[in-house]
């Protein structure tokens, strides 16, 4: 991993922007009495209105941004996801899609085009997007690329009631704020951010909330190496999924993200946690710099999400590597319009990027959850790893 010394230097406008956010964060710390939880800090860094990484107007996704995601790498990803959606649509009456955190809007566009080619368009394609900047980009991209389908796409501010259909979340949970814990000398402390002599730094104290204490108690037996062990807890993703479960009447939820089941997440060797920052395609582990300019993310504990699903009457229908999910969905069999050897090579390279274990095939997982479906979703059984949850 590059050190922070190797990171590109932001230009003066970006630095000014970051300074504004830093001032805002310092005010929040002072208002809170001297420290804020890392989750509150991450929330401000990513989502402070007009200033946070996702709320402000810089390029984030793709080659010109800070990181890239599967839908940006290739439309084959979304087109394959559409095959899984069709499987669910065959079992439900009302066919709607709800996508969380739709990024550039590319996944929505590619899914809608693929469904259209199968005569399986949804009645509505709802999007819930916390970033106003991303919402605007999505509207623009969808209006430009698929003007004939724009009426199907509806942006919602909150969860619909009694939803029937398919819910999608690709790399959304990893962008939710996490709490940071430090196990050491037989105790567990929460890690906070404080402002000392006008500089942000980490500090430790008691756990800030009851849910976190409960979670820490649950994971303590899993952490065999409790000597200087750092980890994260994503309470936001858990409560997001619980609310989603209560609104889903029938259908499926596909959660796609990088992460592990509990044994992988709390592996003794993962003693520095999974917190990562990305700035212009360089990964590093210091979230206390480049506020508002870099992405901050943590891996997903899929066991915790599966437990929430189970506790809220969802069926845990499958847990696969992204490679198995895409291969079962027929990524290698989709019709492509290659006209020359260059196109063929491009398609092969994209499939490799999405499915090879050394690329995104293994780190990324798909948790498939269902509610009230009569038949199992056969494609999510390939390489199913629910036993590891
Ligand atoms: C890493 S980006 C992924 C974008 C897109 N899904 C993709 O794969 O290219 C995370 C996205 O999730 C959004 N997001 C984060 N938390 C969210 C939430 N609670 N509800 C809806 N969107 C959220 C962010 O604004 C951003 O659009």
Tab-separated table of C-alpha atoms and ligand atoms in Angstrom:
chain	number	residue	atom	x	y	z
A	1	UNK	CA	0.000	0.000	0.000
A	2	UNK	CA	1.503	3.411	-0.897
A	3	UNK	CA	2.286	5.670	2.011
A	4	UNK	CA	0.434	8.960	2.198
A	5	UNK	CA	3.710	10.655	1.132
A	6	UNK	CA	3.226	9.318	-2.393
A	7	UNK	CA	-0.258	10.734	-2.857
A	8	UNK	CA	-0.834	13.357	-5.549
A	9	UNK	CA	-1.057	16.900	-4.171
A	10	UNK	CA	-4.530	18.422	-4.576
A	11	UNK	CA	-4.765	21.706	-6.451
A	12	UNK	CA	-5.451	24.947	-4.555
A	13	UNK	CA	-9.234	24.888	-5.171
A	14	UNK	CA	-9.467	21.327	-3.838
A	15	UNK	CA	-7.309	22.245	-0.853
A	16	UNK	CA	-9.564	25.196	-0.076
A	17	UNK	CA	-12.610	22.942	-0.274
A	18	UNK	CA	-10.970	20.480	2.097
A	19	UNK	CA	-10.092	23.297	4.520
A	20	UNK	CA	-13.766	24.349	4.626
A	21	UNK	CA	-14.823	20.834	5.518
A	22	UNK	CA	-12.057	20.562	8.102
A	23	UNK	CA	-13.290	23.750	9.777
A	24	UNK	CA	-16.828	22.337	9.766
A	25	UNK	CA	-15.562	19.074	11.348
A	26	UNK	CA	-13.613	20.959	14.022
A	27	UNK	CA	-16.760	22.931	14.886
A	28	UNK	CA	-18.701	19.667	15.199
A	29	UNK	CA	-16.016	18.252	17.510
A	30	UNK	CA	-16.102	21.333	19.686
A	31	UNK	CA	-19.915	21.306	19.784
A	32	UNK	CA	-19.835	17.643	20.839
A	33	UNK	CA	-17.577	18.488	23.798
A	34	UNK	CA	-14.141	17.578	22.411
A	35	UNK	CA	-14.481	14.368	20.420
A	36	UNK	CA	-16.769	12.633	17.917
A	37	UNK	CA	-17.062	8.950	17.065
A	38	UNK	CA	-15.238	7.846	13.931
A	39	UNK	CA	-18.670	7.062	12.439
A	40	UNK	CA	-19.703	10.711	12.902
A	41	UNK	CA	-16.377	11.848	11.462
A	42	UNK	CA	-16.751	9.545	8.424
A	43	UNK	CA	-20.333	10.748	7.943
A	44	UNK	CA	-19.101	14.359	7.776
A	45	UNK	CA	-16.149	13.522	5.501
A	46	UNK	CA	-18.394	11.728	3.017
A	47	UNK	CA	-21.807	13.357	3.349
A	48	UNK	CA	-21.612	16.842	4.971
A	49	UNK	CA	-24.012	18.822	2.745
A	50	UNK	CA	-22.142	20.580	-0.075
A	51	UNK	CA	-18.744	19.652	1.391
A	52	UNK	CA	-18.527	15.873	1.906
A	53	UNK	CA	-16.799	13.600	-0.581
A	54	UNK	CA	-20.063	12.229	-1.967
A	55	UNK	CA	-22.026	15.463	-1.557
A	56	UNK	CA	-19.682	17.754	-3.469
A	57	UNK	CA	-19.085	17.910	-7.180
A	58	UNK	CA	-15.764	16.186	-7.916
A	59	UNK	CA	-15.363	13.160	-10.195
A	60	UNK	CA	-15.321	10.035	-8.058
A	61	UNK	CA	-15.984	7.010	-10.203
A	62	UNK	CA	-14.088	5.630	-13.184
A	63	UNK	CA	-10.756	6.457	-14.764
A	64	UNK	CA	-10.808	10.192	-13.915
A	65	UNK	CA	-11.994	9.599	-10.372
A	66	UNK	CA	-10.627	7.934	-7.247
A	67	UNK	CA	-11.836	4.368	-7.706
A	68	UNK	CA	-13.836	2.280	-10.116
A	69	UNK	CA	-16.750	-0.085	-9.575
A	70	UNK	CA	-18.029	-3.156	-11.435
A	71	UNK	CA	-20.818	-1.319	-13.347
A	72	UNK	CA	-18.231	1.243	-14.501
A	73	UNK	CA	-15.818	-1.471	-15.635
A	74	UNK	CA	-18.316	-3.182	-17.900
A	75	UNK	CA	-21.990	-3.195	-18.786
A	76	UNK	CA	-21.691	-7.008	-18.704
A	77	UNK	CA	-21.893	-6.742	-14.916
A	78	UNK	CA	-25.300	-5.015	-14.928
A	79	UNK	CA	-26.558	-7.086	-17.836
A	80	UNK	CA	-25.785	-10.255	-15.858
A	81	UNK	CA	-27.445	-8.807	-12.772
A	82	UNK	CA	-30.508	-8.300	-14.977
A	83	UNK	CA	-30.658	-12.091	-15.565
A	84	UNK	CA	-30.937	-12.587	-11.795
A	85	UNK	CA	-33.639	-9.893	-11.675
A	86	UNK	CA	-35.633	-11.722	-14.353
A	87	UNK	CA	-35.543	-14.878	-12.196
A	88	UNK	CA	-37.188	-12.918	-9.365
A	89	UNK	CA	-39.657	-11.154	-11.675
A	90	UNK	CA	-40.894	-14.571	-12.819
A	91	UNK	CA	-42.134	-15.217	-9.289
A	92	UNK	CA	-43.781	-11.906	-8.365
A	93	UNK	CA	-46.830	-9.957	-9.462
A	94	UNK	CA	-45.638	-6.388	-9.284
A	95	UNK	CA	-42.276	-5.786	-10.971
A	96	UNK	CA	-40.350	-2.876	-9.520
A	97	UNK	CA	-36.656	-2.263	-8.903
A	98	UNK	CA	-35.205	-0.166	-6.103
A	99	UNK	CA	-31.526	0.724	-6.415
A	100	UNK	CA	-29.605	2.301	-3.554
A	101	UNK	CA	-26.637	4.567	-4.228
A	102	UNK	CA	-26.818	4.470	-8.012
A	103	UNK	CA	-23.480	6.279	-8.535
A	104	UNK	CA	-23.183	7.547	-12.098
A	105	UNK	CA	-26.480	5.883	-13.114
A	106	UNK	CA	-24.675	3.458	-15.424
A	107	UNK	CA	-25.944	0.323	-13.689
A	108	UNK	CA	-29.551	1.527	-13.934
A	109	UNK	CA	-29.113	2.290	-17.646
A	110	UNK	CA	-27.529	-1.075	-18.484
A	111	UNK	CA	-30.057	-3.045	-16.436
A	112	UNK	CA	-33.015	-1.262	-18.032
A	113	UNK	CA	-31.647	-1.821	-21.548
A	114	UNK	CA	-31.043	-5.503	-20.863
A	115	UNK	CA	-34.507	-5.971	-19.341
A	116	UNK	CA	-36.032	-4.160	-22.300
A	117	UNK	CA	-34.302	-6.578	-24.691
A	118	UNK	CA	-35.912	-9.461	-22.763
A	119	UNK	CA	-39.323	-7.804	-22.714
A	120	UNK	CA	-39.079	-7.690	-18.935
A	121	UNK	CA	-39.063	-4.006	-18.106
A	122	UNK	CA	-40.049	-3.123	-14.553
A	123	UNK	CA	-43.026	-0.853	-13.901
A	124	UNK	CA	-40.730	1.504	-11.982
A	125	UNK	CA	-37.005	1.802	-11.403
A	126	UNK	CA	-36.708	3.634	-8.095
A	127	UNK	CA	-33.424	5.154	-6.945
A	128	UNK	CA	-32.553	6.233	-3.422
A	129	UNK	CA	-29.383	8.297	-3.486
A	130	UNK	CA	-28.109	10.299	-0.521
A	131	UNK	CA	-25.794	12.441	-2.623
A	132	UNK	CA	-27.503	15.359	-4.362
A	133	UNK	CA	-24.523	15.605	-6.713
A	134	UNK	CA	-24.818	11.950	-7.743
A	135	UNK	CA	-28.592	12.325	-8.140
A	136	UNK	CA	-28.041	15.111	-10.617
A	137	UNK	CA	-25.451	13.067	-12.546
A	138	UNK	CA	-27.832	10.094	-12.621
A	139	UNK	CA	-30.693	12.193	-13.995
A	140	UNK	CA	-28.452	13.609	-16.699
A	141	UNK	CA	-26.961	10.250	-17.717
A	142	UNK	CA	-30.324	8.487	-17.819
A	143	UNK	CA	-31.995	11.286	-19.767
A	144	UNK	CA	-29.150	11.231	-22.309
A	145	UNK	CA	-28.735	7.453	-22.689
A	146	UNK	CA	-32.279	6.108	-22.421
A	147	UNK	CA	-34.695	9.042	-22.957
A	148	UNK	CA	-37.479	6.600	-23.885
A	149	UNK	CA	-37.254	4.973	-20.432
A	150	UNK	CA	-36.805	8.097	-18.300
A	151	UNK	CA	-40.426	7.989	-17.087
A	152	UNK	CA	-39.780	4.647	-15.428
A	153	UNK	CA	-37.034	6.098	-13.230
A	154	UNK	CA	-38.153	7.765	-10.027
A	155	UNK	CA	-35.906	9.202	-7.319
A	156	UNK	CA	-37.207	8.686	-3.800
A	157	UNK	CA	-36.207	10.503	-0.636
A	158	UNK	CA	-37.156	7.650	1.650
A	159	UNK	CA	-38.103	3.989	1.576
A	160	UNK	CA	-41.367	3.165	-0.193
A	161	UNK	CA	-43.952	1.355	1.903
A	162	UNK	CA	-44.808	-2.269	1.165
A	163	UNK	CA	-42.327	-2.737	-1.661
A	164	UNK	CA	-42.643	-5.720	-3.995
A	165	UNK	CA	-39.720	-6.238	-6.360
A	166	UNK	CA	-35.941	-6.364	-6.453
A	167	UNK	CA	-33.624	-4.234	-4.325
A	168	UNK	CA	-30.043	-3.602	-5.458
A	169	UNK	CA	-27.080	-2.220	-3.552
A	170	UNK	CA	-23.704	-2.370	-5.267
A	171	UNK	CA	-20.876	-0.951	-3.164
A	172	UNK	CA	-23.306	1.013	-1.011
A	173	UNK	CA	-22.864	-0.587	2.412
A	174	UNK	CA	-19.093	-0.041	2.272
A	175	UNK	CA	-19.756	3.698	1.924
A	176	UNK	CA	-21.781	3.840	5.152
A	177	UNK	CA	-20.063	5.261	8.255
A	178	UNK	CA	-18.457	2.718	10.588
A	179	UNK	CA	-17.547	2.741	14.259
A	180	UNK	CA	-13.958	1.788	15.058
A	181	UNK	CA	-13.021	-0.515	17.931
A	182	UNK	CA	-9.682	-1.339	19.524
A	183	UNK	CA	-9.307	-4.583	21.455
A	184	UNK	CA	-6.289	-4.487	23.753
A	185	UNK	CA	-5.193	-5.998	27.066
A	186	UNK	CA	-8.543	-7.699	27.631
A	187	UNK	CA	-10.633	-4.555	27.069
A	188	UNK	CA	-12.375	-2.963	24.127
A	189	UNK	CA	-12.470	0.768	23.490
A	190	UNK	CA	-14.089	2.852	20.799
A	191	UNK	CA	-11.850	5.076	18.672
A	192	UNK	CA	-12.892	8.726	18.396
A	193	UNK	CA	-11.533	11.782	16.627
A	194	UNK	CA	-10.441	14.787	18.676
A	195	UNK	CA	-8.944	18.157	17.867
A	196	UNK	CA	-5.722	18.904	19.746
A	197	UNK	CA	-3.787	22.112	19.011
A	198	UNK	CA	-5.846	22.540	15.852
A	199	UNK	CA	-4.889	19.056	14.552
A	200	UNK	CA	-7.195	16.070	14.295
A	201	UNK	CA	-6.060	12.905	16.008
A	202	UNK	CA	-7.406	9.576	17.215
A	203	UNK	CA	-8.317	9.005	20.845
A	204	UNK	CA	-10.032	6.164	22.705
A	205	UNK	CA	-12.843	5.984	25.196
A	206	UNK	CA	-15.861	3.946	26.255
A	207	UNK	CA	-18.230	2.604	23.589
A	208	UNK	CA	-20.678	5.317	22.544
A	209	UNK	CA	-23.895	3.333	22.232
A	210	UNK	CA	-25.750	0.271	23.409
A	211	UNK	CA	-25.882	-1.380	19.967
A	212	UNK	CA	-22.134	-1.110	19.723
A	213	UNK	CA	-21.661	-2.717	23.141
A	214	UNK	CA	-23.922	-5.576	22.043
A	215	UNK	CA	-21.977	-5.952	18.806
A	216	UNK	CA	-18.622	-5.875	20.616
A	217	UNK	CA	-19.828	-8.624	22.954
A	218	UNK	CA	-20.867	-10.740	19.973
A	219	UNK	CA	-17.563	-10.419	18.153
A	220	UNK	CA	-15.280	-10.717	21.186
A	221	UNK	CA	-15.174	-14.554	21.069
A	222	UNK	CA	-14.311	-14.397	17.358
A	223	UNK	CA	-11.288	-12.224	17.953
A	224	UNK	CA	-8.702	-14.675	19.172
A	225	UNK	CA	-5.892	-12.163	18.985
A	226	UNK	CA	-7.110	-9.438	21.361
A	227	UNK	CA	-3.720	-7.830	21.690
A	228	UNK	CA	-3.804	-4.582	19.776
A	229	UNK	CA	-6.576	-5.625	17.395
A	230	UNK	CA	-8.403	-2.941	15.416
A	231	UNK	CA	-11.714	-3.518	13.664
A	232	UNK	CA	-14.869	-1.777	12.444
A	233	UNK	CA	-18.585	-2.168	13.044
A	234	UNK	CA	-21.112	-1.025	10.452
A	235	UNK	CA	-24.233	-0.296	12.511
A	236	UNK	CA	-25.568	1.942	9.716
A	237	UNK	CA	-25.702	-0.976	7.259
A	238	UNK	CA	-27.435	-3.123	9.867
A	239	UNK	CA	-30.187	-0.596	10.539
A	240	UNK	CA	-30.510	0.133	6.801
A	241	UNK	CA	-31.125	-3.568	6.150
A	242	UNK	CA	-33.571	-3.879	9.057
A	243	UNK	CA	-35.688	-1.014	7.653
A	244	UNK	CA	-35.491	-2.501	4.182
A	245	UNK	CA	-36.650	-5.870	5.481
A	246	UNK	CA	-39.682	-4.287	7.065
A	247	UNK	CA	-40.737	-2.633	3.809
A	248	UNK	CA	-40.079	-5.599	1.466
A	249	UNK	CA	-43.309	-7.565	1.119
A	250	UNK	CA	-42.129	-9.920	-1.598
A	251	UNK	CA	-39.052	-10.180	-3.787
A	252	UNK	CA	-35.301	-10.144	-3.374
A	253	UNK	CA	-32.403	-8.009	-2.225
A	254	UNK	CA	-28.956	-8.351	-3.812
A	255	UNK	CA	-26.183	-6.817	-1.718
A	256	UNK	CA	-22.892	-6.734	-3.601
A	257	UNK	CA	-19.771	-5.515	-1.883
A	258	UNK	CA	-16.282	-6.389	-0.754
A	259	UNK	CA	-16.154	-8.219	2.509
A	260	UNK	CA	-16.039	-11.488	4.326
A	261	UNK	CA	-18.066	-13.767	6.522
A	262	UNK	CA	-17.294	-13.368	10.217
A	263	UNK	CA	-14.333	-15.778	10.317
A	264	UNK	CA	-12.600	-13.880	7.540
A	265	UNK	CA	-13.549	-10.464	8.893
A	266	UNK	CA	-12.249	-11.128	12.397
A	267	UNK	CA	-9.285	-13.231	11.297
A	268	UNK	CA	-6.317	-12.847	13.683
A	269	UNK	CA	-4.180	-11.512	10.843
A	270	UNK	CA	-6.680	-8.753	10.002
A	271	UNK	CA	-5.513	-6.899	13.108
A	272	UNK	CA	-5.427	-3.437	11.510
A	273	UNK	CA	-9.085	-3.598	10.470
A	274	UNK	CA	-10.361	-2.942	6.963
A	275	UNK	CA	-10.603	0.845	6.832
A	276	UNK	CA	-9.265	2.172	3.523
A	277	UNK	CA	-9.067	5.536	1.776
A	278	UNK	CA	-8.838	6.157	-1.956
A	279	UNK	CA	-7.505	9.258	-3.608
A	280	UNK	CA	-6.956	9.256	-7.365
A	281	UNK	CA	-6.746	5.457	-7.536
A	282	UNK	CA	-4.229	5.204	-4.703
A	283	UNK	CA	-5.238	3.298	-1.618
A	284	UNK	CA	-3.896	4.131	1.853
A	285	UNK	CA	-5.076	3.902	5.445
A	286	UNK	CA	-5.114	7.469	6.799
A	287	UNK	CA	-8.628	8.965	6.999
A	288	UNK	CA	-7.381	12.052	8.853
A	289	UNK	CA	-6.122	13.761	5.706
A	290	UNK	CA	-7.709	15.036	2.459
A	291	UNK	CA	-11.113	15.525	4.109
A	292	UNK	CA	-13.827	15.669	1.452
A	293	UNK	CA	-11.354	14.788	-1.302
A	294	UNK	CA	-10.840	11.089	-0.673
A	295	UNK	CA	-13.184	8.168	-0.318
A	296	UNK	CA	-13.258	6.359	3.030
A	297	UNK	CA	-14.557	2.821	3.115
A	298	UNK	CA	-14.586	-0.374	5.154
A	299	UNK	CA	-15.212	-4.001	4.195
A	300	UNK	CA	-18.539	-5.642	4.979
A	301	UNK	CA	-19.121	-8.243	7.684
A	302	UNK	CA	-21.650	-10.317	5.714
A	303	UNK	CA	-22.436	-12.523	8.710
A	304	UNK	CA	-23.743	-9.466	10.562
A	305	UNK	CA	-25.970	-8.550	7.594
A	306	UNK	CA	-27.211	-12.135	7.201
A	307	UNK	CA	-28.095	-12.161	10.921
A	308	UNK	CA	-30.107	-8.931	10.550
A	309	UNK	CA	-31.869	-10.439	7.525
A	310	UNK	CA	-32.696	-13.608	9.433
A	311	UNK	CA	-33.900	-11.669	12.496
A	312	UNK	CA	-36.195	-9.617	10.253
A	313	UNK	CA	-37.907	-12.519	8.464
A	314	UNK	CA	-35.903	-12.452	5.257
A	315	UNK	CA	-34.577	-15.651	3.790
A	316	UNK	CA	-30.833	-15.822	3.283
A	317	UNK	CA	-31.033	-17.354	-0.187
A	318	UNK	CA	-27.366	-17.350	-1.186
A	319	UNK	CA	-23.898	-16.077	-0.394
A	320	UNK	CA	-21.498	-16.236	-3.320
A	321	UNK	CA	-18.321	-14.776	-4.637
A	322	UNK	CA	-18.977	-12.165	-7.324
A	323	UNK	CA	-17.362	-14.600	-9.804
A	324	UNK	CA	-19.860	-17.372	-9.037
A	325	UNK	CA	-22.794	-14.941	-9.080
A	326	UNK	CA	-21.787	-13.608	-12.506
A	327	UNK	CA	-20.913	-16.987	-14.004
A	328	UNK	CA	-24.232	-18.433	-12.801
A	329	UNK	CA	-25.983	-15.406	-14.317
A	330	UNK	CA	-24.380	-16.249	-17.666
A	331	UNK	CA	-21.841	-13.426	-18.048
A	332	UNK	CA	-19.892	-15.468	-20.611
A	333	UNK	CA	-23.012	-16.218	-22.634
A	334	UNK	CA	-24.459	-12.738	-23.117
A	335	UNK	CA	-24.829	-11.539	-26.685
A	336	UNK	CA	-22.165	-9.004	-27.466
A	337	UNK	CA	-21.721	-7.012	-30.613
A	338	UNK	CA	-18.027	-7.509	-31.181
A	339	UNK	CA	-16.976	-6.431	-34.622
A	340	UNK	CA	-13.237	-7.047	-34.469
A	341	UNK	CA	-10.469	-8.723	-32.511
A	342	UNK	CA	-10.003	-5.605	-30.391
A	343	UNK	CA	-13.650	-5.765	-29.208
A	344	UNK	CA	-13.331	-9.470	-28.416
A	345	UNK	CA	-10.204	-8.823	-26.380
A	346	UNK	CA	-11.937	-5.946	-24.558
A	347	UNK	CA	-14.884	-8.174	-23.582
A	348	UNK	CA	-12.530	-10.932	-22.388
A	349	UNK	CA	-10.524	-8.438	-20.336
A	350	UNK	CA	-13.667	-7.031	-18.698
A	351	UNK	CA	-14.927	-10.519	-17.793
A	352	UNK	CA	-11.529	-11.321	-16.299
A	353	UNK	CA	-11.559	-8.111	-14.246
A	354	UNK	CA	-14.991	-8.899	-12.846
A	355	UNK	CA	-14.473	-12.596	-12.172
A	356	UNK	CA	-10.817	-13.503	-11.636
A	357	UNK	CA	-9.980	-14.197	-7.971
A	358	UNK	CA	-6.969	-11.896	-8.230
A	359	UNK	CA	-9.223	-9.066	-9.501
A	360	UNK	CA	-12.812	-8.523	-8.249
A	361	UNK	CA	-14.087	-12.102	-8.438
A	362	UNK	CA	-13.245	-13.225	-4.937
A	363	UNK	CA	-12.979	-10.099	-2.762
A	364	UNK	CA	-16.466	-9.087	-3.791
A	365	UNK	CA	-19.381	-11.145	-2.521
A	366	UNK	CA	-23.096	-11.234	-3.227
A	367	UNK	CA	-25.576	-11.745	-0.415
A	368	UNK	CA	-28.960	-12.702	-1.871
A	369	UNK	CA	-31.944	-12.266	0.423
A	370	UNK	CA	-35.518	-13.133	-0.448
A	371	UNK	CA	-38.987	-12.663	0.968
A	372	UNK	CA	-41.999	-14.799	0.202
A	373	UNK	CA	-40.751	-16.432	-3.022
A	374	UNK	CA	-42.163	-19.874	-3.729
A	375	UNK	CA	-39.169	-21.256	-5.559
A	376	UNK	CA	-35.497	-20.995	-4.728
A	377	UNK	CA	-33.355	-18.808	-6.946
A	378	UNK	CA	-31.355	-21.530	-8.674
A	379	UNK	CA	-28.595	-19.239	-9.929
A	380	UNK	CA	-27.624	-18.088	-6.447
A	381	UNK	CA	-26.860	-21.667	-5.442
A	382	UNK	CA	-23.681	-21.939	-7.559
A	383	UNK	CA	-20.717	-21.959	-5.180
A	384	UNK	CA	-23.055	-21.023	-2.337
A	385	UNK	CA	-21.134	-20.259	0.853
A	386	UNK	CA	-23.938	-19.739	3.354
A	387	UNK	CA	-22.248	-22.378	5.517
A	388	UNK	CA	-19.407	-19.890	6.102
A	389	UNK	CA	-21.671	-17.157	7.457
B	1	LIG	C1	-19.041	3.603	-3.785
B	1	LIG	S1	-20.392	4.454	-4.479
B	1	LIG	C2	-21.091	3.173	-5.501
B	1	LIG	C3	-21.917	3.715	-6.618
B	1	LIG	C4	-22.588	2.680	-7.519
B	1	LIG	N1	-23.481	1.819	-6.808
B	1	LIG	C5	-21.582	1.871	-8.283
B	1	LIG	O1	-21.455	0.684	-8.022
B	1	LIG	O2	-20.922	2.441	-9.169
B	1	LIG	C6	-21.518	4.529	-3.106
B	1	LIG	C7	-22.843	5.151	-3.432
B	1	LIG	O3	-23.762	4.912	-2.360
B	1	LIG	C8	-24.414	6.124	-2.004
B	1	LIG	N2	-24.912	5.920	-0.626
B	1	LIG	C9	-24.227	5.757	0.498
B	1	LIG	N3	-25.041	5.538	1.543
B	1	LIG	C10	-26.294	5.498	1.047
B	1	LIG	C11	-27.595	5.296	1.615
B	1	LIG	N4	-27.754	5.077	2.917
B	1	LIG	N5	-28.662	5.340	0.810
B	1	LIG	C12	-28.518	5.576	-0.512
B	1	LIG	N6	-27.318	5.792	-1.112
B	1	LIG	C13	-26.230	5.760	-0.339
B	1	LIG	C14	-23.348	7.158	-2.275
B	1	LIG	O4	-23.859	8.455	-2.374
B	1	LIG	C15	-22.812	6.633	-3.616
B	1	LIG	O5	-23.646	6.953	-4.687
